Amino acid sequence: MTDKPSVLFVCVHNAGRSQMAAAFLHHLSSGDIEVRSAGSAPADQVNPVAVQAMAEVGIDIAAEQPKILTDQAVQESDVVITMGCGDACPFYPGKRYEDWELDDPAGQGIEAVRPIRDDIRGRVEALIADLKATAR
C-alpha cells in the first residue's frame, strides 16, 4: 500500500451503493484516502433517491456520473470493495478484496434507502479505521 491508500467501490450500475460509499469515504477521510467508484454496467445517472438520501446528511452527489469499471481502476487501487457485481470485477493478486452485501437502492423509496445509506456509512467508518491502523 502506498502512503495514500486507494479504494475502489464497485456495484453493477454505479448509481447508488458505490456512489454513496465513495462519497462517504471522500468526506470522512478528509482526502487522506484516494477514492474511486465504478460499475460493471453503469446507469446513465446517479439514483435520485441516493442523491436525496446523501443530501439529508449534508453530502452532495448530484453532480456525480456513473463510470464503467476498468482493469486500470482495479490495478490502481489498494482495496476493491464489491457490492453485488459478482464475477464482473477483475481479480489481481496483491489487492485487498471485500464484498459488502447491501440491499440495492434501485427502485426503492427514501424510507428504504436511508438504512442502506446508514449501513454504508458504518462500513466506511470501519474501513477508514482499519486503513489508518494498517498504515501505522
Coordinates of C-alpha atoms in Angstrom, one line a residue:
M1 CA 0.0 0.0 0.0
T2 CA 1.3 3.5 -0.8
D3 CA 1.4 6.4 1.7
K4 CA -2.1 7.4 0.5
P5 CA -4.2 4.2 0.2
S6 CA -6.7 4.0 -2.6
V7 CA -10.1 2.3 -2.5
L8 CA -12.4 1.4 -5.4
F9 CA -16.1 0.8 -4.8
V10 CA -17.8 -1.4 -7.4
C11 CA -21.5 -2.1 -8.0
V12 CA -23.5 -3.0 -11.1
H13 CA -24.8 0.4 -12.1
N14 CA -22.5 2.7 -10.1
A15 CA -25.6 4.7 -9.4
G16 CA -26.4 4.0 -5.7
R17 CA -24.4 2.0 -3.3
S18 CA -20.9 2.6 -4.7
Q19 CA -21.6 6.3 -5.2
M20 CA -22.8 6.7 -1.6
A21 CA -19.8 4.7 -0.3
A22 CA -17.3 6.8 -2.4
A23 CA -18.9 10.0 -1.2
F24 CA -18.8 8.9 2.5
L25 CA -15.1 7.8 2.2
H26 CA -14.1 11.1 0.5
H27 CA -16.0 13.1 3.1
L28 CA -15.0 11.2 6.2
S29 CA -11.3 10.6 5.2
S30 CA -10.6 14.3 4.6
G31 CA -8.7 13.5 1.5
D32 CA -6.3 11.0 3.2
I33 CA -7.6 8.2 1.0
E34 CA -7.9 8.2 -2.8
V35 CA -11.4 7.2 -3.7
R36 CA -12.8 5.7 -6.9
S37 CA -16.1 4.1 -7.9
A38 CA -17.3 2.2 -11.0
G39 CA -19.9 -0.1 -12.3
S40 CA -19.9 -3.3 -14.4
A41 CA -22.9 -1.9 -16.3
P42 CA -23.2 1.8 -15.4
A43 CA -26.5 3.6 -15.4
D44 CA -27.0 6.8 -17.2
Q45 CA -27.3 8.8 -14.0
V46 CA -26.9 8.5 -10.2
N47 CA -30.1 7.3 -8.5
P48 CA -32.1 10.4 -7.5
V49 CA -33.1 8.7 -4.2
A50 CA -29.5 8.1 -3.3
V51 CA -28.8 11.8 -4.1
Q52 CA -31.7 12.7 -1.8
A53 CA -30.5 10.3 1.0
M54 CA -27.0 11.7 0.9
A55 CA -28.2 15.3 0.8
E56 CA -30.0 14.6 4.1
V57 CA -26.6 14.0 5.7
G58 CA -25.0 17.0 4.1
I59 CA -23.2 15.3 1.2
D60 CA -24.0 16.4 -2.3
I61 CA -23.5 13.7 -5.0
A62 CA -25.9 15.3 -7.6
A63 CA -23.0 16.1 -10.0
E64 CA -21.5 12.6 -9.9
Q65 CA -21.7 10.4 -13.0
P66 CA -21.7 6.6 -13.1
K67 CA -18.4 5.3 -14.6
I68 CA -17.5 2.0 -16.3
L69 CA -15.3 -0.5 -14.4
T70 CA -11.9 -0.8 -16.0
D71 CA -8.9 -3.0 -15.3
Q72 CA -6.9 0.1 -14.8
A73 CA -9.1 1.3 -11.9
V74 CA -8.7 -2.1 -10.2
Q75 CA -4.9 -2.1 -10.8
E76 CA -4.5 1.4 -9.4
S77 CA -6.5 0.6 -6.2
D78 CA -5.2 -1.0 -3.0
V79 CA -8.6 -2.0 -1.8
V80 CA -11.5 -3.2 -4.0
I81 CA -14.9 -3.3 -2.5
T82 CA -17.7 -5.0 -4.5
M83 CA -21.4 -4.6 -3.8
G84 CA -23.2 -7.1 -5.9
C85 CA -21.2 -7.1 -9.1
G86 CA -20.0 -10.7 -8.6
D87 CA -17.6 -12.1 -11.1
A88 CA -17.6 -9.0 -13.2
C89 CA -14.8 -7.5 -11.1
P90 CA -11.3 -8.5 -12.3
F91 CA -9.0 -10.1 -9.8
Y92 CA -5.4 -9.1 -9.4
P93 CA -3.1 -10.7 -6.8
G94 CA -1.9 -8.4 -4.0
K95 CA -5.1 -6.4 -3.9
R96 CA -7.4 -6.5 -0.9
Y97 CA -10.9 -7.5 -1.9
E98 CA -14.1 -7.2 0.2
D99 CA -17.7 -7.9 -0.8
W100 CA -20.2 -5.9 1.1
E101 CA -23.7 -7.4 0.9
L102 CA -26.1 -4.5 0.8
D103 CA -29.6 -4.1 -0.5
D104 CA -29.8 -2.4 -3.8
P105 CA -31.4 1.1 -3.6
A106 CA -32.6 0.9 -7.2
G107 CA -36.3 1.4 -7.4
Q108 CA -36.6 2.0 -3.6
G109 CA -38.1 4.9 -1.9
I110 CA -36.3 7.2 0.6
E111 CA -37.5 5.2 3.6
A112 CA -35.8 2.0 2.2
V113 CA -32.6 3.9 1.1
R114 CA -31.9 5.6 4.5
P115 CA -30.9 2.3 6.3
I116 CA -28.8 1.3 3.3
R117 CA -27.0 4.7 3.4
D118 CA -26.5 4.4 7.2
D119 CA -25.1 0.8 6.8
I120 CA -22.7 2.0 4.2
R121 CA -21.6 4.9 6.4
G122 CA -20.8 2.5 9.3
R123 CA -18.8 0.2 7.0
V124 CA -16.9 3.1 5.6
E125 CA -16.1 4.4 9.1
A126 CA -14.7 0.9 9.9
L127 CA -12.7 0.8 6.7
I128 CA -11.1 4.1 7.5
A129 CA -10.2 3.0 11.0
D130 CA -8.7 -0.2 9.5
L131 CA -6.7 1.6 6.8
K132 CA -5.3 4.0 9.3
A133 CA -4.3 1.2 11.7
T134 CA -2.7 -0.7 8.7
A135 CA -0.7 2.4 7.7
R136 CA 0.8 2.7 11.2

